[in-house]
mmCIF file of C-alpha atoms and ligand atoms in Angstrom:
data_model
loop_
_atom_site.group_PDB
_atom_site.id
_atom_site.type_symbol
_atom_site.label_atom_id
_atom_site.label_comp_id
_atom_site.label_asym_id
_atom_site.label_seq_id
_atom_site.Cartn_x
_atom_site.Cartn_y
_atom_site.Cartn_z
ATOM 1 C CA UNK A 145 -51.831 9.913 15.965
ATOM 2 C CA UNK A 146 -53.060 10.387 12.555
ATOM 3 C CA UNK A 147 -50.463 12.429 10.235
ATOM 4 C CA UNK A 148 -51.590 15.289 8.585
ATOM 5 C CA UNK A 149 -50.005 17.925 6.964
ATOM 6 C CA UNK A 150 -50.513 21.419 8.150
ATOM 7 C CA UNK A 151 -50.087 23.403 4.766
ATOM 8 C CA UNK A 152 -53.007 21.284 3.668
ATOM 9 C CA UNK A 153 -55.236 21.121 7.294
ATOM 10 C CA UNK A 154 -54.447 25.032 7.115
ATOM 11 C CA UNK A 155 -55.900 24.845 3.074
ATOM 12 C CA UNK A 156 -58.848 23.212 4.528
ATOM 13 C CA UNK A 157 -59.845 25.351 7.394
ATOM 14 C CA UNK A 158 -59.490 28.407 4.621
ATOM 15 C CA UNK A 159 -61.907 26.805 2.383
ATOM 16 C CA UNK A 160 -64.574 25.880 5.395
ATOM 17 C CA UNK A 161 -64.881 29.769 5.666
ATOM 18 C CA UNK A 162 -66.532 29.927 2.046
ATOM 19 C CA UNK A 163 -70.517 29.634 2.341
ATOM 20 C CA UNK A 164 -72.312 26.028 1.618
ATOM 21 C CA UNK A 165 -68.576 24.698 2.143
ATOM 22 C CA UNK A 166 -68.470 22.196 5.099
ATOM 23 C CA UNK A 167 -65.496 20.126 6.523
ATOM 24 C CA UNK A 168 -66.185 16.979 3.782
ATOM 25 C CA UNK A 169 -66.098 19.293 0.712
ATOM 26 C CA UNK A 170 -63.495 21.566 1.930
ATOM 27 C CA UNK A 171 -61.260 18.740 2.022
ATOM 28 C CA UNK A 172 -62.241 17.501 -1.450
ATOM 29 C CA UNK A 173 -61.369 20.920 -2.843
ATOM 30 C CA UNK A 174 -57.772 21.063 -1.055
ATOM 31 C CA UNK A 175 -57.295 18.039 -2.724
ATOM 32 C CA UNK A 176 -58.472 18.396 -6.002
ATOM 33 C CA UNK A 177 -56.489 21.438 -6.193
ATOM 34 C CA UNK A 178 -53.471 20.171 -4.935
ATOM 35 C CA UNK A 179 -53.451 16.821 -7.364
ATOM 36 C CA UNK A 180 -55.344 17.709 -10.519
ATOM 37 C CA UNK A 181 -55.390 21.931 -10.654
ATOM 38 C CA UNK A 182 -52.394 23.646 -9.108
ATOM 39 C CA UNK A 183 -53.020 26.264 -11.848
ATOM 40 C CA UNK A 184 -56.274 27.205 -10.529
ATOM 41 C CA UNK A 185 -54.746 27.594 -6.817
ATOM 42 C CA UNK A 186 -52.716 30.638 -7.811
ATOM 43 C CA UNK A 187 -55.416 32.043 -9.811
ATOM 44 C CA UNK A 188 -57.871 32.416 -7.110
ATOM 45 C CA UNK A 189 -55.038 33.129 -4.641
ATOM 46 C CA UNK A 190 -54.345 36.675 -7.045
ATOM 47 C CA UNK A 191 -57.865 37.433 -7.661
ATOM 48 C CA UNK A 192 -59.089 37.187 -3.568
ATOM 49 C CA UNK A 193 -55.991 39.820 -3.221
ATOM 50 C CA UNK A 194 -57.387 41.908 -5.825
ATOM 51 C CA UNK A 195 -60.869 41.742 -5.217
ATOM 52 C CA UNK A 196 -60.237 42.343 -1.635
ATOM 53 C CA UNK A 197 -57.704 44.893 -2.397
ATOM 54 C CA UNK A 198 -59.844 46.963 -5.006
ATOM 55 C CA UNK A 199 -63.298 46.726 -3.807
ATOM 56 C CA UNK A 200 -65.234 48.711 -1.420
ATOM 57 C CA UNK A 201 -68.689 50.656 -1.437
ATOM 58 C CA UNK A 202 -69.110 53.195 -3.715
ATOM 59 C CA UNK A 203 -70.014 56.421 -1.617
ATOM 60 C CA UNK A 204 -73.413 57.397 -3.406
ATOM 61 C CA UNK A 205 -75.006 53.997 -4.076
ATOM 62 C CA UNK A 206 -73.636 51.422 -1.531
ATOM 63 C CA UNK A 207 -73.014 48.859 -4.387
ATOM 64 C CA UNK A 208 -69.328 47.469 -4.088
ATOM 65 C CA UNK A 209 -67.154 49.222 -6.585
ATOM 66 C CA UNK A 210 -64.122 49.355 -7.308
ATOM 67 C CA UNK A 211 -63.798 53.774 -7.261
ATOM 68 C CA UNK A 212 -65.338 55.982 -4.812
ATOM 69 C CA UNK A 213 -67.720 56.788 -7.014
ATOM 70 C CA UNK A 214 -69.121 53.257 -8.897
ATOM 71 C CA UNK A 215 -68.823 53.481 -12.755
ATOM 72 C CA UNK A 216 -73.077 53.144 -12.921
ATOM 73 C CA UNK A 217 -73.588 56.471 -10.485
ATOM 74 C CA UNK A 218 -70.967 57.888 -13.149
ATOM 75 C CA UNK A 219 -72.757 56.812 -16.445
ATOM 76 C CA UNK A 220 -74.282 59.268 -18.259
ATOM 77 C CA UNK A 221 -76.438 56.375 -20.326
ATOM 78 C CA UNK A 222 -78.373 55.211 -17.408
ATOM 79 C CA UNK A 223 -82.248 56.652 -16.753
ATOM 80 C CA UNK A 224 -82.037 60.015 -15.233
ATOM 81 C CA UNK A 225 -85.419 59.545 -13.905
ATOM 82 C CA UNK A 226 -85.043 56.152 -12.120
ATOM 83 C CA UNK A 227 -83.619 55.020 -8.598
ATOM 84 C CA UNK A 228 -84.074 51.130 -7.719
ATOM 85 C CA UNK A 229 -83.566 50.367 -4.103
ATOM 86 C CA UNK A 230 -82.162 46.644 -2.998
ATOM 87 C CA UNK A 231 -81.157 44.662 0.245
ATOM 88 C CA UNK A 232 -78.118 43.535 -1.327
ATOM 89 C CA UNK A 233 -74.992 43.886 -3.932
ATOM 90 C CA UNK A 234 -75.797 40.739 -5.380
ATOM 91 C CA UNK A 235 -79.552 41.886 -6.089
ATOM 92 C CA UNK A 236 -78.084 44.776 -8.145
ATOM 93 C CA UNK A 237 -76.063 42.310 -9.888
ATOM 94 C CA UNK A 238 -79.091 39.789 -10.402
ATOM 95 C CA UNK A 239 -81.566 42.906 -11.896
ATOM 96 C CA UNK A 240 -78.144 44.109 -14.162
ATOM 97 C CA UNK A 241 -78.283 40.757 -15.329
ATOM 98 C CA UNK A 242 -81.947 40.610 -16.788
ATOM 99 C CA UNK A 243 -80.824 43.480 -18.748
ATOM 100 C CA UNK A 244 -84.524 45.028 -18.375
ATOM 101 C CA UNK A 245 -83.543 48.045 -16.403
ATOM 102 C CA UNK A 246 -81.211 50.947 -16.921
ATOM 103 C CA UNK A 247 -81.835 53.323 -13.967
ATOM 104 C CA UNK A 248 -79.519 54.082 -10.661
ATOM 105 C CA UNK A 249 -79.502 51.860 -7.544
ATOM 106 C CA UNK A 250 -79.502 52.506 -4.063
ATOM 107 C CA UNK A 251 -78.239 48.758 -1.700
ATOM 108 C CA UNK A 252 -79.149 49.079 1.672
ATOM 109 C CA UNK A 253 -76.912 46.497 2.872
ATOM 110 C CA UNK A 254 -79.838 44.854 4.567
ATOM 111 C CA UNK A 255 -83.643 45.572 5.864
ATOM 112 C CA UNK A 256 -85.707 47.103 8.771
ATOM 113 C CA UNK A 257 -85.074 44.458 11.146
ATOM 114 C CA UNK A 258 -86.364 45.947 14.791
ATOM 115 C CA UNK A 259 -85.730 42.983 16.601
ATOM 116 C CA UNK A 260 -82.288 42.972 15.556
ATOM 117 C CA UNK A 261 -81.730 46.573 16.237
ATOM 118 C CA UNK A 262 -81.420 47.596 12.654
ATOM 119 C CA UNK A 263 -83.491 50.567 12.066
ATOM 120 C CA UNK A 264 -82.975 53.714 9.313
ATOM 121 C CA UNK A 265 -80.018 54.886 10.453
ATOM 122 C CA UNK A 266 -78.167 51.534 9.998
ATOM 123 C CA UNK A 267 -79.116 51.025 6.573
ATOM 124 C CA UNK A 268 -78.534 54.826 5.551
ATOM 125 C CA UNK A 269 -81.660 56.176 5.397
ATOM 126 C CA UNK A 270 -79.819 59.818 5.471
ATOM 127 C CA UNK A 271 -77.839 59.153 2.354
ATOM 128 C CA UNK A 272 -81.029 57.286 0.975
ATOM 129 C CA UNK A 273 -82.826 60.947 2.050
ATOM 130 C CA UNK A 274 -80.242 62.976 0.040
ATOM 131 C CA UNK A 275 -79.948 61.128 -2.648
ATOM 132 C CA UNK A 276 -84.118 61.880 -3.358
ATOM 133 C CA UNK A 277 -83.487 65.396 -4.046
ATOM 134 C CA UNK A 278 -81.112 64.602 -7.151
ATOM 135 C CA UNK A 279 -84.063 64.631 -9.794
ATOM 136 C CA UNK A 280 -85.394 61.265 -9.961
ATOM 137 C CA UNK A 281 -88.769 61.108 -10.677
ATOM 138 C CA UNK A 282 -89.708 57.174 -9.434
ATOM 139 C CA UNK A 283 -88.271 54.942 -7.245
ATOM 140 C CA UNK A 284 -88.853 51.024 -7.889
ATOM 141 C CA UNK A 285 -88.576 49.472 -4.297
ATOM 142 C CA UNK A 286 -86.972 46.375 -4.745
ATOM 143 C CA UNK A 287 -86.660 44.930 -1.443
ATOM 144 C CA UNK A 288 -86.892 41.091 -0.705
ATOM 145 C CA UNK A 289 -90.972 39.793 -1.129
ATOM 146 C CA UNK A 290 -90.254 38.914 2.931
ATOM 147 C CA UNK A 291 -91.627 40.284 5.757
ATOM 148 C CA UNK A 292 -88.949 42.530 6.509
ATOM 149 C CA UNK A 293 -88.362 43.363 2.648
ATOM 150 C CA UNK A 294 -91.796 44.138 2.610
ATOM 151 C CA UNK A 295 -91.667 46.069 5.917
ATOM 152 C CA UNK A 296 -88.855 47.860 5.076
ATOM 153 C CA UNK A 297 -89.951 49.088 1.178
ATOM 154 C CA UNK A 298 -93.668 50.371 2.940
ATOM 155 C CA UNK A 299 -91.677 52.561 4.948
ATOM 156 C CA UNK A 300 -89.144 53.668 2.188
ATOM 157 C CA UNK A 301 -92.253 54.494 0.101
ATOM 158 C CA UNK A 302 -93.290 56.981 2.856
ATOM 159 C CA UNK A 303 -90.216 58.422 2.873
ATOM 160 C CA UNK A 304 -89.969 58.638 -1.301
ATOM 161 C CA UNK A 305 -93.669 60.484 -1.414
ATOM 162 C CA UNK A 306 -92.922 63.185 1.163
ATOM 163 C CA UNK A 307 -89.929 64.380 -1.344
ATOM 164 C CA UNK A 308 -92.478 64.529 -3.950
ATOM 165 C CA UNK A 309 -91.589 61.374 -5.434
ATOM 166 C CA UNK A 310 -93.553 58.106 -7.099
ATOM 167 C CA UNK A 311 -93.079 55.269 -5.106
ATOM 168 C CA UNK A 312 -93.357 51.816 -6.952
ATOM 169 C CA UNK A 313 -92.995 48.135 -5.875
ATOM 170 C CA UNK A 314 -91.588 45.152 -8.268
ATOM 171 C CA UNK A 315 -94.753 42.937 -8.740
ATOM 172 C CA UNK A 316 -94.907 39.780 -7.296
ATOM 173 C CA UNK A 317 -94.042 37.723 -10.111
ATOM 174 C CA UNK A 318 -90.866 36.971 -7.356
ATOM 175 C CA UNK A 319 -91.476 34.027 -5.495
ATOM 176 C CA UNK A 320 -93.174 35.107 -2.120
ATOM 177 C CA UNK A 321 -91.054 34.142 0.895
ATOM 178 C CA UNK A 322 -87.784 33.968 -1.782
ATOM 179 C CA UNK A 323 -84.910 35.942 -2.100
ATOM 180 C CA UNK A 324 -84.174 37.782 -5.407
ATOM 181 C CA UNK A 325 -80.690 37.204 -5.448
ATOM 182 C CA UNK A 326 -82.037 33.030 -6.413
ATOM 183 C CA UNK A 327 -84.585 34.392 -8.827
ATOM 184 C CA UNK A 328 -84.730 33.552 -12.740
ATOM 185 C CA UNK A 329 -83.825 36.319 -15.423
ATOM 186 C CA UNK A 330 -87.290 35.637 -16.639
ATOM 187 C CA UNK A 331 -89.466 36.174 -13.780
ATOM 188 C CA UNK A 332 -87.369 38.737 -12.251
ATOM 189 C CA UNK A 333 -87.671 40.513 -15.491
ATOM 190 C CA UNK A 334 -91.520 40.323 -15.493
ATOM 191 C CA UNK A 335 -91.362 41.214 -12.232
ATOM 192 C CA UNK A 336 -89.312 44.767 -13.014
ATOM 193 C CA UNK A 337 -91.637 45.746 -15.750
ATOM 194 C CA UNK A 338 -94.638 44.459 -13.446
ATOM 195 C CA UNK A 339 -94.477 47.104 -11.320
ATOM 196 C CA UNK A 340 -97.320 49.033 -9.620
ATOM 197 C CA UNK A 341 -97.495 52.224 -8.033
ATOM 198 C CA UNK A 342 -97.806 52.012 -4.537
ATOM 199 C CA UNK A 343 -100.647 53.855 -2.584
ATOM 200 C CA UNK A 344 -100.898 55.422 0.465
ATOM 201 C CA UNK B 169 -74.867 46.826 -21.113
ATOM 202 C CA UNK B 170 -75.182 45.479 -17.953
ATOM 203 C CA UNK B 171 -72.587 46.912 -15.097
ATOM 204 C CA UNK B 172 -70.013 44.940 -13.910
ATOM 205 C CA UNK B 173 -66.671 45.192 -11.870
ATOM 206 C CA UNK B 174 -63.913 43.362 -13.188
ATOM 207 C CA UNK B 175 -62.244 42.496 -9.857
ATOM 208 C CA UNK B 176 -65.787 40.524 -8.878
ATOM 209 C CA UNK B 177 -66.067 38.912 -12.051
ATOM 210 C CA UNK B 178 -62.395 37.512 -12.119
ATOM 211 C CA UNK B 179 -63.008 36.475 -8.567
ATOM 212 C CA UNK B 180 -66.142 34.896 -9.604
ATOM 213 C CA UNK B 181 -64.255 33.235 -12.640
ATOM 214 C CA UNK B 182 -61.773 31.562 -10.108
ATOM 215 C CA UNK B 183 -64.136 29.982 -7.716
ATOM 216 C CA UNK B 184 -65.761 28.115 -10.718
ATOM 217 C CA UNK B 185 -62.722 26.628 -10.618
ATOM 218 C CA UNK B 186 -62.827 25.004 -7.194
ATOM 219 C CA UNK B 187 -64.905 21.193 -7.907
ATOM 220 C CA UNK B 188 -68.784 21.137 -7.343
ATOM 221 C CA UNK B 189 -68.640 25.036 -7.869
ATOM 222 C CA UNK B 190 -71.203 26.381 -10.518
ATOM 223 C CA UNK B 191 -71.629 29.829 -11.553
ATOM 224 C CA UNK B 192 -74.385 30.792 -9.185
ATOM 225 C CA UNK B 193 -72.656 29.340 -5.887
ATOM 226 C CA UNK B 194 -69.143 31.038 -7.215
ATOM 227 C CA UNK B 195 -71.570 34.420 -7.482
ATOM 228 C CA UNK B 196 -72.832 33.765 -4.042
ATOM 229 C CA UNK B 197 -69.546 32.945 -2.345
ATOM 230 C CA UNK B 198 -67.920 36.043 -4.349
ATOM 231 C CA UNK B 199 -70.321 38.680 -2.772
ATOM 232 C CA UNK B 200 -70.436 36.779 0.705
ATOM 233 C CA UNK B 201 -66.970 37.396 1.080
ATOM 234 C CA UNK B 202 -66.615 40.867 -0.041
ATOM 235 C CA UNK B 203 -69.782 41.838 2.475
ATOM 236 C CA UNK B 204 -69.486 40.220 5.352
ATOM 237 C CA UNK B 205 -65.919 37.930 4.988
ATOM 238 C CA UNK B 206 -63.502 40.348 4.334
ATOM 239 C CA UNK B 207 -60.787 38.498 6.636
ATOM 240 C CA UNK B 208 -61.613 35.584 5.164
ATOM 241 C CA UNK B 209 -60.117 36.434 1.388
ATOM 242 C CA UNK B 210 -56.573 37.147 3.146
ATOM 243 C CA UNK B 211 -56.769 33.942 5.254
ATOM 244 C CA UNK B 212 -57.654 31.542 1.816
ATOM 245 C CA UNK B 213 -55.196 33.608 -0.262
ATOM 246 C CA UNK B 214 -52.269 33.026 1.725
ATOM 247 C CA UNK B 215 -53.199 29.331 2.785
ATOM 248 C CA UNK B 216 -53.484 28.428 -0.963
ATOM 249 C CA UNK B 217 -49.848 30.240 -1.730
ATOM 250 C CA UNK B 218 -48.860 28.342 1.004
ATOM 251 C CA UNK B 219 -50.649 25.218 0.221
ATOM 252 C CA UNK B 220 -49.124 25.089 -3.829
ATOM 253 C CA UNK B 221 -45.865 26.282 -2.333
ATOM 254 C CA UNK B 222 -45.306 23.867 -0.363
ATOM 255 C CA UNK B 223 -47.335 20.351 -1.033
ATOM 256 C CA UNK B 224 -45.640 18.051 -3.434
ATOM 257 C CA UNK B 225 -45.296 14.624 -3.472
ATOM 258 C CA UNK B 226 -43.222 11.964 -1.088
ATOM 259 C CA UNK B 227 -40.589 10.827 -3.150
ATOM 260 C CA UNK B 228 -41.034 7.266 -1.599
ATOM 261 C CA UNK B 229 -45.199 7.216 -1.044
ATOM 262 C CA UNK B 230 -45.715 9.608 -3.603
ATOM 263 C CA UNK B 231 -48.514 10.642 -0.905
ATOM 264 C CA UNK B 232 -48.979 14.721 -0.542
ATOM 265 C CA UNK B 233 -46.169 15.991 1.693
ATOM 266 C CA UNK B 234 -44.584 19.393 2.431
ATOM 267 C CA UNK B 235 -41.036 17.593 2.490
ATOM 268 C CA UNK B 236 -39.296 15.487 0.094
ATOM 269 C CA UNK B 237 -39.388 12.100 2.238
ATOM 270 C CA UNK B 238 -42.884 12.831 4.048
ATOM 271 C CA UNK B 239 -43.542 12.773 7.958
ATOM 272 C CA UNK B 240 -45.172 9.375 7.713
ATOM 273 C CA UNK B 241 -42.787 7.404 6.045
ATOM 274 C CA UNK B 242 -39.997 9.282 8.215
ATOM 275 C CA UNK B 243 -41.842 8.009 11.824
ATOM 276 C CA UNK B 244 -40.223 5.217 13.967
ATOM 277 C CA UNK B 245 -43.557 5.367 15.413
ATOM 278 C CA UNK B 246 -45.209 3.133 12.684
ATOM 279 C CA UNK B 247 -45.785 -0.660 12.396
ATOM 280 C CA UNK B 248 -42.640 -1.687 9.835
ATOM 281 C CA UNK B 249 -44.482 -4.715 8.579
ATOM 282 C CA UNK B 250 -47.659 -3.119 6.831
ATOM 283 C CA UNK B 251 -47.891 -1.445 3.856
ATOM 284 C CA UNK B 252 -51.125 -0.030 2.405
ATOM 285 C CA UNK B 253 -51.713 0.974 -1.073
ATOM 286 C CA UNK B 254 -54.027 3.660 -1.965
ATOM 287 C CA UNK B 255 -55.554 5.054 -5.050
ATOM 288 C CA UNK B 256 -54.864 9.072 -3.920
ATOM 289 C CA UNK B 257 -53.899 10.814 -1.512
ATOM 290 C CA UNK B 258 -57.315 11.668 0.211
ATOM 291 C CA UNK B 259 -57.672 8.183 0.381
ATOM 292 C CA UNK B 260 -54.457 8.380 2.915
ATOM 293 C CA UNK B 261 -56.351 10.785 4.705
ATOM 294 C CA UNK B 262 -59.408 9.058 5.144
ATOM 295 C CA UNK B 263 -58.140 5.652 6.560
ATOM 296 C CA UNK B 264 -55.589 8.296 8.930
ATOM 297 C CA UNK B 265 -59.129 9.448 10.179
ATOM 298 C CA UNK B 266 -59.948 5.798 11.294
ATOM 299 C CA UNK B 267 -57.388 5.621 13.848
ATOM 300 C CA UNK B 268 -57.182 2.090 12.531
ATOM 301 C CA UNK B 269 -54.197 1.475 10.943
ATOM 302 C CA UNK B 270 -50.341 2.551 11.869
ATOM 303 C CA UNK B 271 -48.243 1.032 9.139
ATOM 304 C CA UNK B 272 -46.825 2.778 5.910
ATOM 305 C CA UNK B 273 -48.621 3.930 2.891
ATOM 306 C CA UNK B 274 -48.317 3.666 -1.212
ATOM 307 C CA UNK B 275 -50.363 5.976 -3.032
ATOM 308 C CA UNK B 276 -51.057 5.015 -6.890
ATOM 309 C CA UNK B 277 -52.297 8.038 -8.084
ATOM 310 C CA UNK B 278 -55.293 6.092 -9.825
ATOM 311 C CA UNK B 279 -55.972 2.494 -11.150
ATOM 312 C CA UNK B 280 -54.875 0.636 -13.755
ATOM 313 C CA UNK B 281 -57.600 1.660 -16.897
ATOM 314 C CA UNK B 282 -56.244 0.104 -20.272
ATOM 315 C CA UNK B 283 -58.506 2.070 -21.967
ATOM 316 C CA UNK B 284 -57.429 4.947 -21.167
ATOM 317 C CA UNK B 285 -53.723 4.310 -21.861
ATOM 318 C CA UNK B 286 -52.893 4.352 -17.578
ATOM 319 C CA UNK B 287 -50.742 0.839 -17.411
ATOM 320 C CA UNK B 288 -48.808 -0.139 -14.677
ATOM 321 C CA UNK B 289 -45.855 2.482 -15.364
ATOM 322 C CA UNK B 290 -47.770 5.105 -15.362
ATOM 323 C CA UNK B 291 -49.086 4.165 -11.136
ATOM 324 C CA UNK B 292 -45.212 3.961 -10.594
ATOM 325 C CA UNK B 293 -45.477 0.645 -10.410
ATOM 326 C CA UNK B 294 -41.462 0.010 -10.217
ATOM 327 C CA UNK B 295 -41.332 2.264 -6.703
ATOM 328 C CA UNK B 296 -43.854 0.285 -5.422
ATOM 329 C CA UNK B 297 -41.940 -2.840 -6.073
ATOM 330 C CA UNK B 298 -38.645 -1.525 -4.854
ATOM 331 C CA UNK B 299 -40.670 -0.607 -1.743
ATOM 332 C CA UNK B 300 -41.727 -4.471 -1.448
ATOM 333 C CA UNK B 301 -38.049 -5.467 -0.724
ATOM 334 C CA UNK B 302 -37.890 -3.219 2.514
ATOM 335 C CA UNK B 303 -39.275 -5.814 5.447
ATOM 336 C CA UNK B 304 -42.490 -5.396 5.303
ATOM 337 C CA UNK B 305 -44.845 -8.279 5.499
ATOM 338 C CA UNK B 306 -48.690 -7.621 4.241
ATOM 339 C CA UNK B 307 -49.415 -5.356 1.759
ATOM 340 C CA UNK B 308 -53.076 -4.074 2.118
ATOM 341 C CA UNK B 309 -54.704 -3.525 -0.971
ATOM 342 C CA UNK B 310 -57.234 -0.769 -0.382
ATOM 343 C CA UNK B 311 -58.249 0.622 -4.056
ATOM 344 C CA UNK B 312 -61.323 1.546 -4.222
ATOM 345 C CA UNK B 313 -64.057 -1.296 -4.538
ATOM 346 C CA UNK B 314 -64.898 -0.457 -8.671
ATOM 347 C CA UNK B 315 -64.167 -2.671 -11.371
ATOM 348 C CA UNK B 316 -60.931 -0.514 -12.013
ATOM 349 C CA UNK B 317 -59.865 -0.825 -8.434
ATOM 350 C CA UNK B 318 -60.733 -4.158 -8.091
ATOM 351 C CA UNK B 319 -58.610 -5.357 -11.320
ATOM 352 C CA UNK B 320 -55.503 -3.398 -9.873
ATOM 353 C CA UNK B 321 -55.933 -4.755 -6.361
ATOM 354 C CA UNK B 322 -55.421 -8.246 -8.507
ATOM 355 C CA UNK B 323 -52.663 -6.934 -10.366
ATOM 356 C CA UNK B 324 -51.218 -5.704 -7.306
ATOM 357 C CA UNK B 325 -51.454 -8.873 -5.045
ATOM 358 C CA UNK B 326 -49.609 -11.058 -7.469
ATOM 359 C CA UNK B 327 -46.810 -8.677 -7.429
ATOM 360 C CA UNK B 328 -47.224 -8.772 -3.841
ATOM 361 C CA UNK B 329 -46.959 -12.422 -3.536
ATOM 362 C CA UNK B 330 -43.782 -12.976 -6.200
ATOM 363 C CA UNK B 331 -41.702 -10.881 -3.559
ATOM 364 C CA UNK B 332 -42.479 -13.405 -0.545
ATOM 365 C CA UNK B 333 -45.117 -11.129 1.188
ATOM 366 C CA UNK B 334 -48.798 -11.730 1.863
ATOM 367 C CA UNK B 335 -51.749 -9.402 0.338
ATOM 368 C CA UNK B 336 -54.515 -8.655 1.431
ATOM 369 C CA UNK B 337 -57.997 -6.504 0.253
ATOM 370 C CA UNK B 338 -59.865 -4.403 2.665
ATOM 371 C CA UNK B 339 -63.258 -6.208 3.484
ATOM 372 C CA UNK B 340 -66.426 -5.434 1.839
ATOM 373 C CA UNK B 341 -68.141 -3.355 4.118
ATOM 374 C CA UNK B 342 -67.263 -0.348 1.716
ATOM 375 C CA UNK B 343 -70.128 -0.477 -0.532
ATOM 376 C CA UNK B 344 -69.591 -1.901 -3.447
ATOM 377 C CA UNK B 345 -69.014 0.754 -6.887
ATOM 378 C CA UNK B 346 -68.528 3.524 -4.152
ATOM 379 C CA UNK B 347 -65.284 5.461 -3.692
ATOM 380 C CA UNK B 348 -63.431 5.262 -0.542
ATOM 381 C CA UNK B 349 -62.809 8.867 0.228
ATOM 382 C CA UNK B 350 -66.586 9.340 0.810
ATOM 383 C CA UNK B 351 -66.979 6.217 2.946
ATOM 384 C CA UNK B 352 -67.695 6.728 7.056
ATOM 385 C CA UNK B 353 -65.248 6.233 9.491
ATOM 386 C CA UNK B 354 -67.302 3.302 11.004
ATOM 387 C CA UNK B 355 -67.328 1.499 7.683
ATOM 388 C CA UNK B 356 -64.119 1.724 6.959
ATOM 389 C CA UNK B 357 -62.592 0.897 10.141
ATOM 390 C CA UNK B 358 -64.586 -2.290 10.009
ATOM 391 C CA UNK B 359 -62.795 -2.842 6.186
ATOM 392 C CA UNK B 360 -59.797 -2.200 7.622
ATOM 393 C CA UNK B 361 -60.041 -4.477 10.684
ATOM 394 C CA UNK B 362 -62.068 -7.088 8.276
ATOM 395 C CA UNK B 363 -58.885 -7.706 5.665
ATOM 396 C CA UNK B 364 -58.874 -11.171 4.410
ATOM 397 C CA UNK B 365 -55.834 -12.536 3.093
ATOM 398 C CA UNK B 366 -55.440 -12.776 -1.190
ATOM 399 C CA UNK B 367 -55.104 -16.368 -2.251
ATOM 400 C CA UNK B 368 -54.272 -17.530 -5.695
HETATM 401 ZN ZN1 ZN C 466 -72.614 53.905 -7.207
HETATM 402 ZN ZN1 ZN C 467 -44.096 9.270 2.238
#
C-alpha cells in the first residue's frame, strides 16, 4: 500500500476544486508550497477567509462587493447617464480595466438560456426593470457576442426602449463566439466606444 | 480610476502565488470561486492551515511527513534491505504511485550543483551515510536522469559502495533530461524493475 500523507492528499483534493487545476498540477502545487513557499500557504489561507467572509452581491448592481451597496453604485464620479449590462462579475472587472468607461453596471449572473430553464426572472429582470426608471439615459448591452449573449441583450433592448430608454450594443470588435472576460484591453476598448444603437 | 474590491484583489494576489499561476488564471479562479465555489474557499483554507501546520520533514528521510519519524520509515511492513534515494519529496510520491517498490526512502532535497554553491552538506549528505550502516543492502539511485542528477547518482554510488552495499541507477526508460515527477507510471515502473547494478 502506497504511503501517503493525509494533511497533504487532503491539500491536494482542496486544490483540484480550483478551475483548470487537475489531479497532476494539484499535486505539484501542494508540493511546491509545502517545500519551497510555506509563506505563500498562509497568505492565501487568510485571504480565501476574507474574501469569502467579506464578499457578496451588492443589492442594486449584482457585482460582488464587499457592502450592500458596491462602492461604484455609491460614486458620485461615475456617468449619471450610463448603465452597462454584463453576464458576469469578471466582465465588469475586464471593461473597469480598459479604463474607457465610467458609467453604472448591471451583472446578470448569466444569460437567457431556455433550454436550461433560465428565463427573466432568474437573472433579475425585475431589479433590471427598476433600476431603468433611475434616470439613465442609454444602456450599453454588453452581453457575451454568443448566441445566448446575443439572445439575451435583443430582448433586454426591448425591455430598455419601452421605459423610454436608448438601447446600444458593444460593436463587434469582440471576437464572435468569445467570451469577454478573455478579451484584450485594446479591442474590448474599441469595442466600448464602437457601439451602435440598436434598432427595432 | 477603475473600481476594485480589495478582498478580490488580495485574493487574486495570493493565487499568483501558487506555481504555473499567471495573473489572468489567478483572476479567473478568484471570481469562479466567489460565484459558483463558495464551499470550496473554506475547504482550501483550512486544508492549507492544516497542510503548513502539520507537514515537516522526517527527521531520518527528510521526506514530507506530519510526524517527526514519518509513517514509512516507521512500517515493519517494508523490505529492510532497499533504500532509495530521491531528489524531493514528490519524487517519493511518484514511485509510491508505481506500486513497485516497498523498501525505505532518502530524499536529497536537490542535486549536487557546484555552481550554485549546493555541495554534498548541503543534500545532508552525513544522514544519508549514517543511514547506510543500518542493514540495508542496495541503495537505488533514482535522481532524476539530468546532468545534475546523473553526477550525484555517481557521487552517491561510491559512497554507497565504501560502506559494503551495492548501488544501483533506475534504468533508462525515463527519458533522458526529463524530471521524474512528471514521468508515467508505466515508465517508471519499468525503471524501477529495470535497475542495473553500479560498477566501478
Ligand atoms: Zn453596485
Ligand atoms: Zn521518513
Amino acid at each position: 500500500m502506497a504511503y501517503t500523507v493525509p494533511a497533504i492528499e487532503e491539500l491536494v483534493q482542496a486544490l483540484r476544486q480550483l478551475p483548470g487545476v487537475g489531479p497532476r498540477s494539484a499535486r505539484r502545487m501542494a508540493y511546491a508550497l509545502l517545500e519551497r513557499k510555506r509563506p505563500a500557504m498562509g497568505e492565501l489561507a487568510a485571504a480565501l477567509r476574507r474574501a469569502d467572509e467579506t464578499v457578496s452581491h451588492c443589492q442594486r448592481c449584482n457585482n460582488l462587493s464587499d457592502a450592500p451597496i458596491c462602492g461604484l453604485c455609491q460614486s458620485s464620479r461615475r456617468d449619471p447617464r450610463l448603465l452597462c449590462v454584463v453576464e458576469t462579475p469578471a466582465d465588469v472587472a475586464a471593461i473597469e480595466a480598459t479604463g474607457t468607461y465610467d458609467g453604472f453596471y448591471f451583472v446578470l449572473m448569466g444569460h437567457l438560456s431556455p433550454l436550461d430553464g433560465i428565463g427573466p426572472e432568474a437573472l433579475g429582470i425585475d431589479r433590471f426593470e427598476a433600476l431603468l426608471d433611475q434616470g439613465f439615459e442609454e444602456v450599453i448591452l454588453a452581453t457575451n457576442p454568443t448566441v445566448e449573449g446575443e439572445a439575451t441583450a435583443h430582448f433586454l433592448a426591448d425591455l430598455v426602449r419601452m421605459h423610454g430608454l436608448r438601447a446600444s450594443r458593444i460593436a463587434h470588435g469582440v471576437p464572435v463566439g468569445g467570451e469577454l472576460e478573455y478579451v484584450d484591453r485594446g479591442t474590448l476598448s474599441s469595442a466600448l466606444s464602437g457601439r451602435r444603437a440598436i434598432e427595432d
